[in-house]
Amino acid sequence: GMYEYFDDVYTGDYRLKPNYEAYDLARGEFDFRECVMVGDNLEKDYFGPKLYFMDAILYDKEDRVNQNIVKVRRLEDIKNKY
């Protein structure tokens, strides 16, 4: 039910994060500043995209990360962040 909140969804399955190429492929034809990376890995899915000025949301289901970052415990909460 999340697809209704996004214009497009891209994945970086062909390159490994945190390499630039993975984020570049995942952004498709959009500028990095127009994209949001959502993932459950703090380094690869949150801090990695930030290096390229891409917004990021950490999916932290168990609320284990205590840093002051943008995160959600439920994926449906993403719609409240934007």
Coordinates of N, CA and C in Angstrom, one line a residue:
G1 N 0.8 -1.2 0.0 CA 0.0 0.0 0.0 C 0.8 1.3 0.0
M2 N 2.2 1.2 0.0 CA 3.0 2.3 0.0 C 3.2 3.0 -1.3
Y3 N 3.0 2.2 -2.4 CA 3.3 2.7 -3.7 C 2.5 4.0 -4.1
E4 N 1.4 4.1 -3.5 CA 0.5 5.3 -3.8 C 1.2 6.6 -3.3
Y5 N 2.2 6.5 -2.4 CA 2.8 7.7 -1.9 C 4.1 8.1 -2.6
F6 N 4.5 7.3 -3.6 CA 5.7 7.6 -4.3 C 5.5 7.7 -5.8
D7 N 6.2 8.5 -6.5 CA 6.2 8.7 -7.9 C 6.8 7.5 -8.6
D8 N 7.9 7.0 -8.2 CA 8.6 5.9 -8.7 C 9.4 5.2 -7.6
V9 N 9.7 3.9 -7.8 CA 10.4 3.1 -6.9 C 11.6 2.5 -7.6
Y10 N 12.8 2.7 -7.2 CA 14.0 2.1 -7.9 C 14.7 1.3 -6.8
T11 N 15.5 0.3 -7.3 CA 16.3 -0.4 -6.4 C 17.7 -0.4 -6.9
G12 N 18.6 -0.7 -6.0 CA 20.1 -0.8 -6.3 C 20.6 -2.2 -6.3
D13 N 19.8 -3.1 -6.8 CA 20.2 -4.5 -6.8 C 21.4 -4.9 -7.6
Y14 N 21.8 -4.1 -8.5 CA 22.9 -4.5 -9.4 C 24.3 -4.0 -8.9
R15 N 24.3 -3.1 -8.0 CA 25.6 -2.7 -7.4 C 25.4 -2.7 -5.9
L16 N 26.5 -2.9 -5.2 CA 26.4 -3.1 -3.7 C 26.6 -1.7 -3.1
K17 N 25.8 -1.4 -2.1 CA 25.9 -0.3 -1.3 C 27.1 -0.5 -0.3
P18 N 27.8 0.4 0.1 CA 27.6 1.9 -0.1 C 28.4 2.5 -1.3
N19 N 28.6 1.8 -2.3 CA 29.3 2.3 -3.5 C 28.3 3.3 -4.2
Y20 N 28.9 4.4 -4.7 CA 28.2 5.5 -5.4 C 27.3 4.9 -6.5
E21 N 27.8 3.9 -7.2 CA 27.0 3.3 -8.3 C 25.6 2.8 -7.9
A22 N 25.6 2.2 -6.7 CA 24.3 1.7 -6.2 C 23.3 2.8 -6.0
Y23 N 23.7 3.9 -5.4 CA 22.8 5.0 -5.2 C 22.4 5.7 -6.5
D24 N 23.4 5.8 -7.4 CA 23.2 6.4 -8.7 C 22.1 5.6 -9.5
L25 N 22.2 4.3 -9.5 CA 21.2 3.4 -10.2 C 19.9 3.5 -9.5
A26 N 19.9 3.6 -8.2 CA 18.6 3.6 -7.5 C 17.8 4.9 -7.7
R27 N 18.5 6.0 -8.0 CA 17.8 7.2 -8.2 C 17.2 7.4 -9.5
G28 N 17.5 6.4 -10.4 CA 16.9 6.5 -11.8 C 17.2 7.7 -12.5
E29 N 16.2 8.4 -13.0 CA 16.5 9.7 -13.8 C 16.3 10.9 -12.9
F30 N 16.2 10.7 -11.6 CA 16.0 11.9 -10.7 C 17.3 12.4 -10.1
D31 N 17.3 13.6 -9.7 CA 18.4 14.2 -9.0 C 18.4 13.6 -7.6
F32 N 19.6 13.5 -7.0 CA 19.7 12.9 -5.7 C 18.8 13.6 -4.7
R33 N 18.7 14.9 -4.8 CA 17.9 15.7 -3.9 C 16.4 15.5 -4.0
E34 N 16.0 14.8 -5.0 CA 14.6 14.5 -5.2 C 14.2 13.1 -4.7
C35 N 15.2 12.4 -4.1 CA 15.0 11.0 -3.8 C 15.0 10.8 -2.3
V36 N 14.4 9.7 -1.8 CA 14.5 9.3 -0.4 C 14.9 7.8 -0.4
M37 N 15.9 7.5 0.3 CA 16.3 6.1 0.5 C 15.7 5.6 1.8
V38 N 15.0 4.4 1.7 CA 14.4 3.8 2.8 C 15.1 2.4 3.0
G39 N 15.6 2.2 4.2 CA 16.2 0.9 4.4 C 16.5 0.6 5.9
D40 N 16.9 -0.6 6.2 CA 17.1 -1.0 7.5 C 18.6 -1.0 8.0
N41 N 19.5 -0.6 7.1 CA 20.9 -0.6 7.5 C 21.4 0.8 7.7
L42 N 21.9 1.1 8.9 CA 22.2 2.5 9.3 C 23.3 3.0 8.4
E43 N 24.4 2.2 8.1 CA 25.5 2.7 7.3 C 25.1 2.8 5.8
K44 N 24.5 1.7 5.3 CA 24.3 1.6 3.8 C 23.0 2.4 3.4
D45 N 22.0 2.3 4.2 CA 20.7 2.9 3.8 C 20.4 4.3 4.4
Y46 N 21.2 4.7 5.3 CA 21.0 6.0 5.9 C 22.2 7.0 5.7
F47 N 23.3 6.6 6.2 CA 24.5 7.5 6.1 C 25.1 7.5 4.6
G48 N 25.0 6.3 4.0 CA 25.5 6.3 2.6 C 24.8 7.2 1.7
P49 N 23.5 7.2 1.6 CA 22.8 8.2 0.7 C 23.0 9.6 1.1
K50 N 23.2 9.9 2.4 CA 23.4 11.3 2.8 C 24.7 11.8 2.2
L51 N 25.7 11.0 1.9 CA 26.9 11.5 1.3 C 26.7 12.1 -0.1
Y52 N 25.5 11.8 -0.7 CA 25.2 12.3 -2.0 C 24.0 13.2 -2.0
F53 N 23.7 13.7 -0.8 CA 22.6 14.7 -0.6 C 21.2 14.1 -0.8
M54 N 21.1 12.8 -0.7 CA 19.8 12.1 -0.8 C 19.2 12.0 0.6
D55 N 17.9 12.3 0.7 CA 17.2 12.1 2.0 C 17.2 10.6 2.3
A56 N 17.1 10.3 3.6 CA 17.1 8.9 4.0 C 16.2 8.7 5.2
I57 N 15.5 7.6 5.3 CA 14.7 7.2 6.4 C 15.2 5.8 6.8
L58 N 15.5 5.6 8.1 CA 15.9 4.3 8.6 C 14.7 3.6 9.1
Y59 N 14.5 2.4 8.6 CA 13.4 1.5 9.1 C 14.0 0.7 10.2
D60 N 13.6 1.1 11.4 CA 14.2 0.6 12.7 C 13.0 -0.1 13.5
K61 N 12.6 -1.2 13.0 CA 11.4 -1.9 13.6 C 11.5 -2.1 15.1
E62 N 12.7 -2.4 15.5 CA 12.9 -2.7 17.0 C 13.3 -1.5 17.8
D63 N 13.4 -0.4 17.1 CA 13.8 0.9 17.8 C 15.2 0.7 18.5
R64 N 16.2 0.2 17.8 CA 17.5 -0.1 18.4 C 18.5 1.0 18.2
V65 N 18.3 1.9 17.2 CA 19.2 3.0 16.9 C 18.8 4.2 17.8
N66 N 19.7 4.7 18.6 CA 19.5 5.8 19.5 C 20.0 7.1 19.0
Q67 N 20.4 7.2 17.8 CA 20.9 8.4 17.2 C 19.8 9.3 16.8
N68 N 20.1 10.6 16.8 CA 19.1 11.6 16.4 C 19.0 11.6 14.8
I69 N 18.3 10.7 14.2 CA 18.1 10.6 12.8 C 16.6 10.4 12.4
V70 N 16.3 10.5 11.2 CA 15.0 10.3 10.7 C 14.8 8.8 10.6
K71 N 13.8 8.2 11.4 CA 13.6 6.8 11.3 C 12.1 6.5 11.6
V72 N 11.7 5.3 11.2 CA 10.3 4.8 11.5 C 10.4 3.4 12.0
R73 N 9.4 3.1 12.8 CA 9.3 1.7 13.3 C 8.4 0.9 12.4
R74 N 7.4 1.6 11.7 CA 6.5 0.9 10.8 C 6.6 1.6 9.5
L75 N 6.6 0.8 8.4 CA 6.8 1.4 7.1 C 5.7 2.3 6.8
E76 N 4.5 2.1 7.2 CA 3.4 3.0 6.9 C 3.6 4.4 7.5
D77 N 4.5 4.5 8.5 CA 4.8 5.8 9.1 C 5.6 6.7 8.2
I78 N 6.1 6.2 7.1 CA 6.9 7.0 6.2 C 6.1 8.2 5.6
K79 N 4.8 7.9 5.3 CA 4.0 9.0 4.8 C 3.9 10.2 5.7
N80 N 4.1 10.1 7.0 CA 4.1 11.2 7.9 C 5.4 12.0 7.9
K81 N 6.4 11.5 7.3 CA 7.7 12.2 7.3 C 7.8 13.2 6.2
Y82 N 7.0 13.1 5.1 CA 7.1 14.0 4.0 C 5.7 14.7 3.7

